[in-house]
Amino acid sequence: MDVVTLGETMVAMRADGLLRLGTTARVSVAGAESTVAVGLSRLGHRVRWAGRVGRDEPGALVVRTLRAEEVDTSTVREDDAPTGLVLFEQRLPDVTRVQYYRAGSAGSRLGPDDVVSALDGGTRLVHLSGITPALSTTAWEAVVAACDRAAEIGSAISFDVNFRSRLWSAEDAARVLTPLARRATVVVGSPDELALVGGVSDLLRHGVAEVVTKRGAEGASVTTPDGTWHAPAHEVSVVDSVGAGDAFTAGYLSGWLDGLDLAERLARGTACGAFAVATRGDWEGLPTRAELDLIGSSRGTALR
Ligand code: ATP
């Protein structure tokens, strides 16, 4: 594998109107780490997603979708608890209300055992996010086990802080996520999230090689012990901004895997972020490698 990632993927329902009025909805799947996995797979990397799904139809949808995206799901486990659910209601063109039904879900039952099988066979990179440790004690232990195992087998770690205030307090998140972030080679977050885990300088002092700051429509930057590089965001019409961060991370890590320089890694990240905001859904609009260059196309271009 090039990348192994783990976390929770839920069934996602995107309402076409207001839920309280009764409406139609599109059913898909959503999860930060699996969005990164799909993004990397479309860019041609070999990726495994590990996690637990319920013994139910939403669980079958999660696994089938990821397999269809050529993400390896061979170590995914079924669990007696139900697959989690997330509801999206778009209230304004760029304002989405998100509600989660994931407490006690199959995904939250992830544990260290799942990590052992997922990392069997090795990988260049283990991608983790700050959502997983918030799901349950065993899921937190799974993330710690993934860091331990990555160190043993010589894999690099990327860590997206991904603070979710619905899951825990900032204080609890800072206490748990700071030591995890310090173990990573690449840490990704918004300015607020990076401050939560000690800030850019502190992370570099603790041995993190690259700290990547996502700045929404202002683009992204990366800081290493040698300096800071910045890339502007691409100008696109925003259709749905949810998932931009994970898309960006997939692009940045793809550049890392390909050995691109820091500016080129950022450029691939911002290209993927632009695809994500310009299309509906978290992962559906992510580019293949051949499509990456479309981002520079002039308006009105028709591909014939
Ligand atoms: P989310 O939590 O919604 O997934 P995030 O806060 O983790 O997002 P952002 O910083 O919003 O991540 O977005 C990641 C990247 O996506 C940005 O660095 C940028 O390159 C791209 N992006 C985000 N918003 C826009 C936008 N409005 N126009 C163009 N590109 C954007």
mmCIF file of C-alpha atoms and ligand atoms in Angstrom:
data_model
loop_
_atom_site.group_PDB
_atom_site.id
_atom_site.type_symbol
_atom_site.label_atom_id
_atom_site.label_comp_id
_atom_site.label_asym_id
_atom_site.label_seq_id
_atom_site.Cartn_x
_atom_site.Cartn_y
_atom_site.Cartn_z
ATOM 1 C CA MET A 1 0.000 0.000 0.000
ATOM 2 C CA ASP A 2 0.990 3.626 -0.482
ATOM 3 C CA VAL A 3 -1.423 4.840 2.184
ATOM 4 C CA VAL A 4 -3.456 3.200 4.941
ATOM 5 C CA THR A 5 -6.098 5.309 6.630
ATOM 6 C CA LEU A 6 -8.721 4.499 9.233
ATOM 7 C CA GLY A 7 -11.779 6.117 10.736
ATOM 8 C CA GLU A 8 -15.533 6.218 10.518
ATOM 9 C CA THR A 9 -17.499 6.405 7.273
ATOM 10 C CA MET A 10 -21.224 7.020 7.607
ATOM 11 C CA VAL A 11 -24.180 6.872 5.289
ATOM 12 C CA ALA A 12 -24.883 10.461 4.185
ATOM 13 C CA MET A 13 -28.241 11.917 3.228
ATOM 14 C CA ARG A 14 -28.246 15.227 1.357
ATOM 15 C CA ALA A 15 -31.684 16.761 1.584
ATOM 16 C CA ASP A 16 -32.928 18.586 -1.513
ATOM 17 C CA GLY A 17 -34.953 20.962 0.667
ATOM 18 C CA LEU A 18 -35.713 21.541 4.334
ATOM 19 C CA LEU A 19 -35.960 18.321 6.322
ATOM 20 C CA ARG A 20 -38.691 19.641 8.583
ATOM 21 C CA LEU A 21 -40.921 20.242 5.574
ATOM 22 C CA GLY A 22 -40.390 16.759 4.185
ATOM 23 C CA THR A 23 -38.233 16.471 1.096
ATOM 24 C CA THR A 24 -36.306 14.138 -1.141
ATOM 25 C CA ALA A 25 -32.678 13.338 -0.368
ATOM 26 C CA ARG A 26 -29.702 11.803 -2.131
ATOM 27 C CA VAL A 27 -28.039 8.921 -0.312
ATOM 28 C CA SER A 28 -24.276 8.555 -0.367
ATOM 29 C CA VAL A 29 -21.408 8.037 2.084
ATOM 30 C CA ALA A 30 -19.270 10.503 4.047
ATOM 31 C CA GLY A 31 -16.214 10.326 6.273
ATOM 32 C CA ALA A 32 -13.117 12.504 6.421
ATOM 33 C CA GLU A 33 -10.566 9.702 6.060
ATOM 34 C CA SER A 34 -12.458 7.853 3.334
ATOM 35 C CA THR A 35 -12.721 11.108 1.352
ATOM 36 C CA VAL A 36 -8.928 11.345 1.533
ATOM 37 C CA ALA A 37 -8.744 7.681 0.481
ATOM 38 C CA VAL A 38 -10.971 8.244 -2.565
ATOM 39 C CA GLY A 39 -9.002 11.358 -3.497
ATOM 40 C CA LEU A 40 -5.707 9.481 -3.351
ATOM 41 C CA SER A 41 -7.107 6.493 -5.228
ATOM 42 C CA ARG A 42 -8.392 8.693 -8.068
ATOM 43 C CA LEU A 43 -4.902 10.186 -8.290
ATOM 44 C CA GLY A 44 -3.506 6.707 -8.839
ATOM 45 C CA HIS A 45 -2.214 5.716 -5.386
ATOM 46 C CA ARG A 46 -2.832 2.368 -3.690
ATOM 47 C CA VAL A 47 -4.954 3.091 -0.622
ATOM 48 C CA ARG A 48 -6.604 1.035 2.106
ATOM 49 C CA TRP A 49 -9.400 2.346 4.303
ATOM 50 C CA ALA A 50 -9.943 0.470 7.574
ATOM 51 C CA GLY A 51 -12.945 0.824 9.814
ATOM 52 C CA ARG A 52 -16.120 -0.855 11.011
ATOM 53 C CA VAL A 53 -19.534 -0.761 9.417
ATOM 54 C CA GLY A 54 -22.832 -2.170 10.622
ATOM 55 C CA ARG A 55 -24.239 -5.453 9.362
ATOM 56 C CA ASP A 56 -26.797 -3.371 7.475
ATOM 57 C CA GLU A 57 -27.524 -1.849 4.066
ATOM 58 C CA PRO A 58 -25.810 1.496 4.889
ATOM 59 C CA GLY A 59 -22.706 -0.544 5.774
ATOM 60 C CA ALA A 60 -22.944 -2.381 2.455
ATOM 61 C CA LEU A 61 -23.203 0.991 0.692
ATOM 62 C CA VAL A 62 -20.055 2.264 2.427
ATOM 63 C CA VAL A 63 -18.003 -0.777 1.448
ATOM 64 C CA ARG A 64 -19.397 -0.990 -2.077
ATOM 65 C CA THR A 65 -18.749 2.709 -2.722
ATOM 66 C CA LEU A 66 -15.166 2.571 -1.535
ATOM 67 C CA ARG A 67 -14.484 -0.606 -3.506
ATOM 68 C CA ALA A 68 -15.923 1.008 -6.611
ATOM 69 C CA GLU A 69 -13.394 3.800 -6.064
ATOM 70 C CA GLU A 70 -10.642 1.170 -5.961
ATOM 71 C CA VAL A 71 -9.980 1.739 -2.268
ATOM 72 C CA ASP A 72 -8.912 -1.491 -0.548
ATOM 73 C CA THR A 73 -11.525 -2.523 2.044
ATOM 74 C CA SER A 74 -10.202 -6.023 2.711
ATOM 75 C CA THR A 75 -9.726 -5.409 6.455
ATOM 76 C CA VAL A 76 -13.052 -3.608 7.063
ATOM 77 C CA ARG A 77 -15.038 -5.384 9.786
ATOM 78 C CA GLU A 78 -18.767 -5.723 10.236
ATOM 79 C CA ASP A 79 -20.137 -4.982 13.687
ATOM 80 C CA ASP A 80 -23.494 -5.555 15.395
ATOM 81 C CA ALA A 81 -23.959 -1.811 15.994
ATOM 82 C CA PRO A 82 -25.553 0.224 13.168
ATOM 83 C CA THR A 83 -23.622 2.244 10.599
ATOM 84 C CA GLY A 84 -23.593 5.949 11.570
ATOM 85 C CA LEU A 85 -25.680 8.549 9.724
ATOM 86 C CA VAL A 86 -25.005 12.159 8.735
ATOM 87 C CA LEU A 87 -27.657 14.540 7.370
ATOM 88 C CA PHE A 88 -26.812 17.570 5.227
ATOM 89 C CA GLU A 89 -29.194 20.444 4.543
ATOM 90 C CA GLN A 90 -27.900 23.235 2.323
ATOM 91 C CA ARG A 91 -29.411 26.434 3.797
ATOM 92 C CA LEU A 92 -27.593 28.948 1.583
ATOM 93 C CA PRO A 93 -25.361 28.324 -1.436
ATOM 94 C CA ASP A 94 -22.345 28.070 0.837
ATOM 95 C CA VAL A 95 -23.928 27.347 4.235
ATOM 96 C CA THR A 96 -24.732 23.742 5.103
ATOM 97 C CA ARG A 97 -26.341 22.420 8.299
ATOM 98 C CA VAL A 98 -24.870 19.031 9.303
ATOM 99 C CA GLN A 99 -26.408 16.653 11.865
ATOM 100 C CA TYR A 100 -24.734 13.449 13.010
ATOM 101 C CA TYR A 101 -26.243 10.227 14.369
ATOM 102 C CA ARG A 102 -23.092 8.330 15.227
ATOM 103 C CA ALA A 103 -23.021 7.791 19.008
ATOM 104 C CA GLY A 104 -22.562 4.046 19.625
ATOM 105 C CA SER A 105 -22.204 3.407 15.878
ATOM 106 C CA ALA A 106 -20.263 0.522 14.355
ATOM 107 C CA GLY A 107 -17.581 2.983 13.262
ATOM 108 C CA SER A 108 -17.033 4.151 16.827
ATOM 109 C CA ARG A 109 -16.262 0.548 17.857
ATOM 110 C CA LEU A 110 -12.986 0.628 15.937
ATOM 111 C CA GLY A 111 -10.181 -0.739 18.126
ATOM 112 C CA PRO A 112 -6.459 -1.557 18.131
ATOM 113 C CA ASP A 113 -7.130 -5.024 16.603
ATOM 114 C CA ASP A 114 -8.411 -3.354 13.440
ATOM 115 C CA VAL A 115 -5.121 -1.499 13.115
ATOM 116 C CA VAL A 116 -3.002 -4.648 13.303
ATOM 117 C CA SER A 117 -4.732 -6.180 10.282
ATOM 118 C CA ALA A 118 -4.899 -2.886 8.379
ATOM 119 C CA LEU A 119 -1.159 -2.291 8.640
ATOM 120 C CA ASP A 120 -0.219 -5.881 7.933
ATOM 121 C CA GLY A 121 1.859 -5.795 4.756
ATOM 122 C CA GLY A 122 3.204 -2.295 5.373
ATOM 123 C CA THR A 123 2.558 1.108 3.841
ATOM 124 C CA ARG A 124 4.516 4.248 3.029
ATOM 125 C CA LEU A 125 2.107 6.519 4.860
ATOM 126 C CA VAL A 126 -0.495 6.163 7.620
ATOM 127 C CA HIS A 127 -3.136 8.893 7.468
ATOM 128 C CA LEU A 128 -5.009 9.696 10.693
ATOM 129 C CA SER A 129 -7.451 12.365 11.739
ATOM 130 C CA GLY A 130 -8.441 14.004 15.003
ATOM 131 C CA ILE A 131 -12.027 12.834 14.539
ATOM 132 C CA THR A 132 -11.306 9.181 15.310
ATOM 133 C CA PRO A 133 -9.952 9.622 18.873
ATOM 134 C CA ALA A 134 -13.141 11.554 19.718
ATOM 135 C CA LEU A 135 -15.420 8.646 18.782
ATOM 136 C CA SER A 136 -14.706 6.303 21.713
ATOM 137 C CA THR A 137 -11.922 5.093 23.991
ATOM 138 C CA THR A 138 -11.232 2.091 21.749
ATOM 139 C CA ALA A 139 -11.111 4.304 18.648
ATOM 140 C CA TRP A 140 -8.613 6.563 20.441
ATOM 141 C CA GLU A 141 -6.576 3.470 21.333
ATOM 142 C CA ALA A 142 -6.713 2.438 17.666
ATOM 143 C CA VAL A 143 -5.149 5.747 16.625
ATOM 144 C CA VAL A 144 -2.402 5.397 19.242
ATOM 145 C CA ALA A 145 -1.816 1.813 18.067
ATOM 146 C CA ALA A 146 -1.592 3.050 14.467
ATOM 147 C CA CYS A 147 1.098 5.566 15.477
ATOM 148 C CA ASP A 148 3.015 2.854 17.368
ATOM 149 C CA ARG A 149 2.800 0.389 14.499
ATOM 150 C CA ALA A 150 3.752 3.052 11.910
ATOM 151 C CA ALA A 151 6.906 3.781 13.933
ATOM 152 C CA GLU A 152 7.736 0.049 14.103
ATOM 153 C CA ILE A 153 7.373 -0.524 10.368
ATOM 154 C CA GLY A 154 8.978 2.768 9.354
ATOM 155 C CA SER A 155 5.878 4.398 7.856
ATOM 156 C CA ALA A 156 5.414 8.152 7.881
ATOM 157 C CA ILE A 157 2.278 9.554 9.554
ATOM 158 C CA SER A 158 0.052 12.343 8.294
ATOM 159 C CA PHE A 159 -2.382 13.836 10.774
ATOM 160 C CA ASP A 160 -5.324 16.112 9.994
ATOM 161 C CA VAL A 161 -6.396 17.807 13.238
ATOM 162 C CA ASN A 162 -10.055 17.934 12.087
ATOM 163 C CA PHE A 163 -11.457 19.245 15.402
ATOM 164 C CA ARG A 164 -15.188 18.492 15.676
ATOM 165 C CA SER A 165 -16.789 20.603 18.402
ATOM 166 C CA ARG A 166 -19.938 18.415 18.339
ATOM 167 C CA LEU A 167 -17.888 15.449 19.535
ATOM 168 C CA TRP A 168 -15.832 16.967 22.363
ATOM 169 C CA SER A 169 -14.584 20.146 24.011
ATOM 170 C CA ALA A 170 -11.560 22.086 22.766
ATOM 171 C CA GLU A 171 -9.783 21.306 26.069
ATOM 172 C CA ASP A 172 -10.265 17.541 25.722
ATOM 173 C CA ALA A 173 -9.303 17.648 22.060
ATOM 174 C CA ALA A 174 -6.121 19.613 22.790
ATOM 175 C CA ARG A 175 -5.087 17.153 25.530
ATOM 176 C CA VAL A 176 -5.599 14.092 23.323
ATOM 177 C CA LEU A 177 -4.607 15.424 19.902
ATOM 178 C CA THR A 178 -1.424 17.350 20.765
ATOM 179 C CA PRO A 179 0.698 14.263 21.550
ATOM 180 C CA LEU A 180 -0.689 12.522 18.448
ATOM 181 C CA ALA A 181 0.078 15.478 16.172
ATOM 182 C CA ARG A 182 3.642 15.610 17.478
ATOM 183 C CA ARG A 183 4.221 12.057 16.224
ATOM 184 C CA ALA A 184 3.353 12.945 12.632
ATOM 185 C CA THR A 185 5.597 13.835 9.690
ATOM 186 C CA VAL A 186 2.895 16.019 8.138
ATOM 187 C CA VAL A 187 0.258 17.862 10.199
ATOM 188 C CA VAL A 188 -2.675 19.565 8.445
ATOM 189 C CA GLY A 189 -5.215 21.939 9.961
ATOM 190 C CA SER A 190 -6.913 25.318 9.860
ATOM 191 C CA PRO A 191 -5.155 28.102 11.833
ATOM 192 C CA ASP A 192 -7.514 27.476 14.798
ATOM 193 C CA GLU A 193 -6.959 23.727 14.718
ATOM 194 C CA LEU A 194 -3.178 24.103 14.587
ATOM 195 C CA ALA A 195 -3.336 26.485 17.570
ATOM 196 C CA LEU A 196 -5.314 23.782 19.427
ATOM 197 C CA VAL A 197 -2.384 21.347 19.097
ATOM 198 C CA GLY A 198 0.284 23.846 20.160
ATOM 199 C CA GLY A 199 0.784 25.944 17.020
ATOM 200 C CA VAL A 200 3.095 25.702 14.024
ATOM 201 C CA SER A 201 6.394 26.511 15.807
ATOM 202 C CA ASP A 202 5.724 24.097 18.651
ATOM 203 C CA LEU A 203 4.911 21.248 16.223
ATOM 204 C CA LEU A 204 8.125 21.876 14.277
ATOM 205 C CA ARG A 205 10.064 21.931 17.571
ATOM 206 C CA HIS A 206 8.656 18.487 18.348
ATOM 207 C CA GLY A 207 9.932 17.035 15.080
ATOM 208 C CA VAL A 208 7.009 17.482 12.680
ATOM 209 C CA ALA A 209 8.563 18.022 9.238
ATOM 210 C CA GLU A 210 5.716 19.860 7.469
ATOM 211 C CA VAL A 211 2.887 21.860 9.042
ATOM 212 C CA VAL A 212 0.210 22.647 6.474
ATOM 213 C CA THR A 213 -2.298 25.444 7.109
ATOM 214 C CA LYS A 214 -5.616 25.364 5.201
ATOM 215 C CA ARG A 215 -7.004 28.877 4.698
ATOM 216 C CA GLY A 216 -10.253 28.293 2.785
ATOM 217 C CA ALA A 217 -10.715 30.707 -0.115
ATOM 218 C CA GLU A 218 -7.325 32.223 0.726
ATOM 219 C CA GLY A 219 -5.489 29.026 -0.176
ATOM 220 C CA ALA A 220 -2.977 27.146 1.930
ATOM 221 C CA SER A 221 0.572 27.331 3.236
ATOM 222 C CA VAL A 222 3.197 24.913 4.483
ATOM 223 C CA THR A 223 5.882 25.629 7.056
ATOM 224 C CA THR A 224 8.994 23.515 7.525
ATOM 225 C CA PRO A 225 12.161 24.267 9.507
ATOM 226 C CA ASP A 226 13.415 25.902 6.260
ATOM 227 C CA GLY A 227 10.604 28.423 5.750
ATOM 228 C CA THR A 228 7.005 28.953 4.651
ATOM 229 C CA TRP A 229 5.456 28.526 1.185
ATOM 230 C CA HIS A 230 1.986 29.733 0.191
ATOM 231 C CA ALA A 231 -0.410 28.819 -2.605
ATOM 232 C CA PRO A 232 -3.529 30.853 -3.420
ATOM 233 C CA ALA A 233 -6.883 29.123 -3.876
ATOM 234 C CA HIS A 234 -8.243 28.752 -7.401
ATOM 235 C CA GLU A 235 -11.128 30.995 -8.368
ATOM 236 C CA VAL A 236 -14.153 28.756 -8.819
ATOM 237 C CA SER A 237 -17.884 29.131 -8.242
ATOM 238 C CA VAL A 238 -18.617 27.506 -4.918
ATOM 239 C CA VAL A 239 -21.375 24.906 -5.080
ATOM 240 C CA ASP A 240 -20.713 23.018 -1.815
ATOM 241 C CA SER A 241 -17.737 23.801 0.413
ATOM 242 C CA VAL A 242 -18.070 20.706 2.649
ATOM 243 C CA GLY A 243 -15.186 18.300 2.107
ATOM 244 C CA ALA A 244 -12.736 20.876 0.717
ATOM 245 C CA GLY A 245 -10.291 20.217 3.520
ATOM 246 C CA ASP A 246 -10.130 16.462 2.937
ATOM 247 C CA ALA A 247 -9.860 16.963 -0.812
ATOM 248 C CA PHE A 248 -6.971 19.368 -0.256
ATOM 249 C CA THR A 249 -5.285 16.854 2.056
ATOM 250 C CA ALA A 250 -5.600 14.107 -0.567
ATOM 251 C CA GLY A 251 -3.947 16.357 -3.146
ATOM 252 C CA TYR A 252 -1.178 17.456 -0.799
ATOM 253 C CA LEU A 253 -0.405 13.875 0.269
ATOM 254 C CA SER A 254 -0.451 12.731 -3.354
ATOM 255 C CA GLY A 255 2.263 15.307 -4.021
ATOM 256 C CA TRP A 256 4.168 14.049 -0.972
ATOM 257 C CA LEU A 257 3.964 10.457 -2.262
ATOM 258 C CA ASP A 258 5.160 11.573 -5.706
ATOM 259 C CA GLY A 259 8.130 13.420 -4.186
ATOM 260 C CA LEU A 260 6.978 16.808 -5.520
ATOM 261 C CA ASP A 261 8.494 19.930 -3.987
ATOM 262 C CA LEU A 262 6.527 21.830 -1.354
ATOM 263 C CA ALA A 263 5.058 24.402 -3.750
ATOM 264 C CA GLU A 264 3.867 21.629 -6.071
ATOM 265 C CA ARG A 265 2.324 19.688 -3.172
ATOM 266 C CA LEU A 266 0.356 22.789 -2.201
ATOM 267 C CA ALA A 267 -0.674 23.333 -5.827
ATOM 268 C CA ARG A 268 -2.043 19.791 -6.100
ATOM 269 C CA GLY A 269 -3.857 20.295 -2.792
ATOM 270 C CA THR A 270 -5.488 23.555 -3.822
ATOM 271 C CA ALA A 271 -6.490 22.020 -7.177
ATOM 272 C CA CYS A 272 -8.287 19.169 -5.381
ATOM 273 C CA GLY A 273 -9.851 21.653 -2.928
ATOM 274 C CA ALA A 274 -11.190 23.661 -5.869
ATOM 275 C CA PHE A 275 -12.735 20.550 -7.462
ATOM 276 C CA ALA A 276 -14.389 19.735 -4.138
ATOM 277 C CA VAL A 277 -16.006 23.152 -3.630
ATOM 278 C CA ALA A 278 -17.083 23.408 -7.269
ATOM 279 C CA THR A 279 -19.044 20.121 -7.153
ATOM 280 C CA ARG A 280 -21.748 18.744 -4.864
ATOM 281 C CA GLY A 281 -20.774 16.049 -2.349
ATOM 282 C CA ASP A 282 -17.624 15.497 -0.301
ATOM 283 C CA TRP A 283 -15.768 13.149 -2.623
ATOM 284 C CA GLU A 284 -17.881 12.713 -5.735
ATOM 285 C CA GLY A 285 -16.230 15.534 -7.683
ATOM 286 C CA LEU A 286 -12.608 14.783 -6.823
ATOM 287 C CA PRO A 287 -10.289 14.731 -9.850
ATOM 288 C CA THR A 288 -8.464 11.872 -11.466
ATOM 289 C CA ARG A 289 -4.818 12.497 -12.266
ATOM 290 C CA ALA A 290 -5.704 13.233 -15.882
ATOM 291 C CA GLU A 291 -8.276 15.827 -14.770
ATOM 292 C CA LEU A 292 -5.937 17.806 -12.508
ATOM 293 C CA ASP A 293 -4.854 20.111 -15.340
ATOM 294 C CA LEU A 294 -8.466 21.094 -16.077
ATOM 295 C CA ILE A 295 -8.223 23.551 -13.207
ATOM 296 C CA GLY A 296 -6.271 25.935 -15.455
ATOM 297 C CA SER A 297 -8.806 25.743 -18.321
ATOM 298 C CA SER A 298 -10.357 28.981 -19.512
ATOM 299 C CA ARG A 299 -14.075 29.563 -18.927
ATOM 300 C CA GLY A 300 -16.389 27.943 -21.414
ATOM 301 C CA THR A 301 -13.905 25.200 -22.333
ATOM 302 C CA ALA A 302 -15.625 22.153 -23.847
ATOM 303 C CA LEU A 303 -13.731 18.880 -23.712
ATOM 304 C CA ARG A 304 -14.445 17.076 -26.964
HETATM 305 P P1 ATP B 1 -14.083 21.609 5.340
HETATM 306 O O1 ATP B 1 -14.082 21.451 6.845
HETATM 307 O O2 ATP B 1 -15.294 22.277 4.772
HETATM 308 O O3 ATP B 1 -13.745 20.366 4.607
HETATM 309 P P2 ATP B 1 -11.563 22.973 5.777
HETATM 310 O O4 ATP B 1 -11.801 24.148 6.677
HETATM 311 O O5 ATP B 1 -10.964 21.755 6.349
HETATM 312 O O6 ATP B 1 -12.906 22.639 4.975
HETATM 313 P P3 ATP B 1 -10.613 24.790 3.782
HETATM 314 O O7 ATP B 1 -9.450 25.584 4.270
HETATM 315 O O8 ATP B 1 -11.948 25.458 3.770
HETATM 316 O O9 ATP B 1 -10.637 23.415 4.553
HETATM 317 O O10 ATP B 1 -10.341 24.316 2.285
HETATM 318 C C1 ATP B 1 -9.215 23.543 1.930
HETATM 319 C C2 ATP B 1 -8.685 24.029 0.614
HETATM 320 O O11 ATP B 1 -9.724 23.967 -0.383
HETATM 321 C C3 ATP B 1 -8.216 25.487 0.633
HETATM 322 O O12 ATP B 1 -6.866 25.558 1.051
HETATM 323 C C4 ATP B 1 -8.426 25.893 -0.805
HETATM 324 O O13 ATP B 1 -7.320 25.520 -1.592
HETATM 325 C C5 ATP B 1 -9.643 25.077 -1.229
HETATM 326 N N1 ATP B 1 -10.848 25.925 -1.071
HETATM 327 C C6 ATP B 1 -11.627 26.050 0.016
HETATM 328 N N2 ATP B 1 -12.595 26.965 -0.184
HETATM 329 C C7 ATP B 1 -12.418 27.421 -1.450
HETATM 330 C C8 ATP B 1 -13.088 28.391 -2.274
HETATM 331 N N3 ATP B 1 -14.130 29.076 -1.832
HETATM 332 N N4 ATP B 1 -12.626 28.593 -3.522
HETATM 333 C C9 ATP B 1 -11.569 27.890 -4.002
HETATM 334 N N5 ATP B 1 -10.894 26.980 -3.286
HETATM 335 C C10 ATP B 1 -11.293 26.744 -2.015
#
